[in-house]
């Protein structure tokens, strides 16, 4: 079985995000970019499936600017076999919407015929949490979202999902799209020899037109602003003072 | 304009708070029809009919719709979509599972987790873990939207609106339910509680988390946790507050042994009053706290519980 893993290049989760003063977006010039943390977990899961003899090839895909090549090289260094870069934008601040990403991924699925697509649950930049579900819809496949446990077995996968009430386990028919949550696994670091080897692994470059997809956004971003800042608080000296403040000043007790 | 709202129905019961908060946002868009779908949904339909702002209720009941599986529920919503300009739901894990599927089937872009309605096609939504707020205008003929409940007040009682029973749709063979692992609790629900007491990695063990729970029970509060506390096995996953957990905005949020990473703040910084107890005076949580106590939680928390 072939496994397809879409990986997104996003601002590193440790970087403090700055909103541009003119409201045109978030400052992405000269900030550290990394693979979306959920996607590292998806890559790791694919590698474990391969190590367990359940997958035979892992294809990593990224859609965005040409610098997303670095993200794909990271996936290759972790253990993906080959990569596809779909160059869909020139400007690093252009975010391709999940619907367009899902349409491009559908084109790739039609060509590659994987048995499983492993997406991240959510991209930490746009916080959409949508692409995997949209891809499953376009393919007419089952979806298993927010997975914290995955057991792939022949024709089906048993997926434990993190939901509001606790955990839900479902069985999905394969092929399927799964989206992975943070507790599924601990992704490995790429070793130096593997980083060197990854440079020689195949990386194809495509465009949205190759899949007949129009990436024009459906949501026009009118402005991007800073959230309201909270007023500075006070440090209290004791539990007694805290209780008094909560009663008398805040009136919440 | 006509709005179809997917009510939150779990095991036949309406999640009133989440649904009523979504109704407040949806009513700004037009006449609200609430859809209650599930293996059993009639009782939920009766309850939804009594929310102020709900003009009509549709009840779709059948085993095909049990356990809120995305494929069957999305197909049902798409079959109804023709009559509506907006399809909305409270941004629960169910809605996040189902609505993007609906949107793709309708060839429109989903608008996730909105925090404000500007007009019928313009919405605000947080991005980058709440570090920025984007105002977006949809160019799509239909809008599919999930609503962040923590920023809207719950609609009151009204109606009752008329309730109509509709077919459940064809169901789907693609997925099947296996089991739910849900811990029963007498505590208030995290996303609707007036007070939330959360513990982080600083609490140190599942045993010591009992201390957090005792404080919560003294206050009639819900219990929350940081991701580190959940990952370490001190607390179950459904207690996680943050960018990838639950978003809460109670009257009072008490963060204990939590450093205040942006991913955690994303889930609680809109709380009315924030208290932080942490032994590290440099902890970033103090930057959002109204009241900070620099102390060892193993002393401060039992003392606080006793003095309340
Ligand atoms: C993609 C992504 C998504 C994430 N989503 C979330 C999310 O939804 N929610 C979330 O919470 N995190 C999330 N995180 C994790 C987040 O980045 C932090 O790692 C996490 O919030 C840290 O949890 P913590 O504050 O409990 O632990 P730590 O950062 O380890 O802090 C522990 C704190 O306890 C204090 N402490 C220790 N002992 C004591 C004592 N005896 N008395 C008093 N204080 C004490 C310490 O001073 C410290 O400040 C996410 C991370 C990523 C990458
Ligand atoms: N531009 C992209 N390139 C590759 N994968 C993507 C892209 N956008 C989204 N994805 C995948 O879809 C997941 C969810 O993203 P989102 O729906 O944007 O929150 C991510 O974790 C990735 O696995």
XYZ file of C-alpha atoms in Angstrom, chain A residues 60-245:
186
model
C 5.118 13.469 0.707
C 3.336 16.382 -0.977
C 3.473 20.098 -0.325
C 1.519 22.872 -1.973
C 2.744 26.438 -1.766
C 5.874 28.435 -2.535
C 9.054 26.861 -3.881
C 10.659 27.097 -0.423
C 8.275 24.312 0.626
C 10.960 22.113 -0.936
C 12.779 22.375 2.413
C 9.748 20.963 4.201
C 9.633 18.100 1.721
C 13.354 17.435 2.227
C 12.634 17.166 5.949
C 9.927 14.584 5.244
C 12.348 12.702 2.986
C 15.042 12.821 5.668
C 12.606 11.415 8.206
C 11.880 8.493 5.879
C 9.478 9.394 3.047
C 10.507 7.826 -0.268
C 9.727 10.623 -2.698
C 8.120 14.002 -2.828
C 5.891 16.177 -4.968
C 6.022 19.960 -4.754
C 3.079 21.800 -6.261
C 4.215 25.373 -6.819
C 1.054 27.379 -6.359
C 2.334 30.771 -5.205
C 5.352 33.073 -5.508
C 4.749 35.208 -2.467
C 5.464 33.598 0.924
C 2.452 35.324 2.420
C -0.011 33.640 0.036
C -1.910 30.879 1.811
C -3.609 28.366 -0.458
C -7.063 27.590 0.930
C -7.960 24.079 2.070
C -10.532 23.668 -0.733
C -7.903 24.338 -3.412
C -5.345 22.193 -1.559
C -7.883 19.363 -1.367
C -8.594 19.633 -5.103
C -4.901 19.445 -5.944
C -4.483 16.517 -3.555
C -7.390 14.786 -5.264
C -5.558 15.144 -8.580
C -2.471 13.589 -7.019
C -4.501 10.772 -5.435
C -6.070 10.007 -8.823
C -2.577 9.619 -10.298
C -0.852 7.893 -7.417
C -3.693 5.680 -6.141
C -2.572 5.519 -2.490
C -4.413 3.281 -0.038
C -4.212 5.891 2.690
C -3.777 9.649 3.003
C -2.419 10.893 6.334
C -3.023 14.625 6.890
C -2.432 16.767 9.941
C -5.531 17.699 11.899
C -4.921 21.397 11.501
C -2.392 23.816 10.087
C -1.140 26.011 12.924
C -1.118 29.129 10.733
C -4.666 29.341 9.355
C -6.124 27.031 12.054
C -8.692 25.787 9.517
C -8.877 22.096 10.376
C -10.501 21.322 7.033
C -8.246 19.914 4.318
C -8.444 16.202 5.189
C -12.215 16.268 5.512
C -12.523 18.163 2.209
C -10.250 15.718 0.411
C -12.241 12.747 1.740
C -15.421 14.405 0.438
C -14.000 15.056 -3.035
C -12.781 11.463 -3.276
C -15.968 9.975 -1.837
C -13.794 8.222 0.754
C -14.213 7.605 4.451
C -12.561 9.980 6.899
C -11.079 9.360 10.331
C -10.256 12.704 11.897
C -8.298 13.747 15.029
C -6.706 10.304 15.333
C -4.767 9.430 18.474
C -4.533 5.731 17.612
C -4.537 4.058 14.207
C -4.594 0.365 13.424
C -4.456 -0.410 9.716
C -5.421 -3.893 8.797
C -6.133 -5.099 5.263
C -9.332 -3.516 4.036
C -9.971 -1.188 6.954
C -8.441 1.029 9.610
C -9.587 1.254 13.217
C -9.165 4.826 14.362
C -9.477 6.253 17.860
C -10.487 9.897 17.670
C -10.071 12.693 20.213
C -13.531 14.237 20.538
C -15.159 16.703 22.937
C -16.629 13.958 25.110
C -13.468 11.840 25.314
C -12.479 9.208 22.770
C -14.453 7.668 19.929
C -13.314 4.590 18.013
C -14.537 4.038 14.472
C -13.698 1.646 11.665
C -13.178 3.176 8.226
C -13.019 1.392 4.900
C -9.801 1.790 2.937
C -8.822 3.759 0.985
C -9.435 6.562 3.480
C -8.208 9.946 4.613
C -7.062 10.175 8.222
C -6.127 13.365 10.061
C -3.729 12.961 12.955
C -3.781 14.522 16.407
C -0.799 15.345 18.607
C -0.937 12.280 20.817
C -0.702 9.721 17.995
C 3.086 9.415 18.236
C 6.362 11.241 18.872
C 7.962 12.094 15.560
C 11.614 11.144 15.111
C 14.424 13.537 14.287
C 16.150 13.072 10.980
C 19.721 11.841 11.431
C 22.551 13.577 9.601
C 23.199 10.624 7.234
C 19.482 10.555 6.425
C 19.482 14.292 5.739
C 22.316 13.693 3.261
C 20.494 10.762 1.649
C 17.295 12.802 1.383
C 19.023 15.200 -1.008
C 19.160 12.402 -3.563
C 15.597 11.217 -3.203
C 13.252 12.154 -6.070
C 11.322 15.422 -5.808
C 8.920 16.259 -8.651
C 7.708 19.781 -9.254
C 4.204 20.445 -10.537
C 1.746 23.315 -10.828
C -1.966 23.557 -9.977
C -2.664 23.703 -13.726
C -1.252 20.170 -14.046
C -4.275 19.076 -12.033
C -6.683 21.572 -13.598
C -7.178 23.410 -10.318
C -7.840 27.119 -9.902
C -6.308 28.259 -6.593
C -8.009 31.682 -6.499
C -9.263 32.182 -2.931
C -12.947 32.010 -2.090
C -12.422 33.980 1.098
C -11.187 37.503 0.591
C -9.103 38.658 3.545
C -10.264 42.203 4.238
C -7.881 42.756 7.114
C -5.738 41.123 9.754
C -5.594 42.707 13.182
C -4.111 42.154 16.614
C -6.441 40.725 19.195
C -7.315 43.034 22.058
C -4.557 42.987 24.654
C -5.431 42.218 28.263
C -4.841 44.877 30.916
C -1.816 44.237 33.090
C -2.739 42.434 36.283
C -1.279 42.438 39.771
C 0.841 40.025 41.749
C -0.692 39.224 45.116
C 1.382 38.359 48.164
C -0.624 35.547 49.722
C -3.559 33.198 49.357
C -5.534 35.434 51.750
C -4.951 38.445 49.561
C -5.970 36.448 46.488
C -9.233 35.362 48.107
C -9.942 38.939 49.212
C -9.298 40.339 45.719
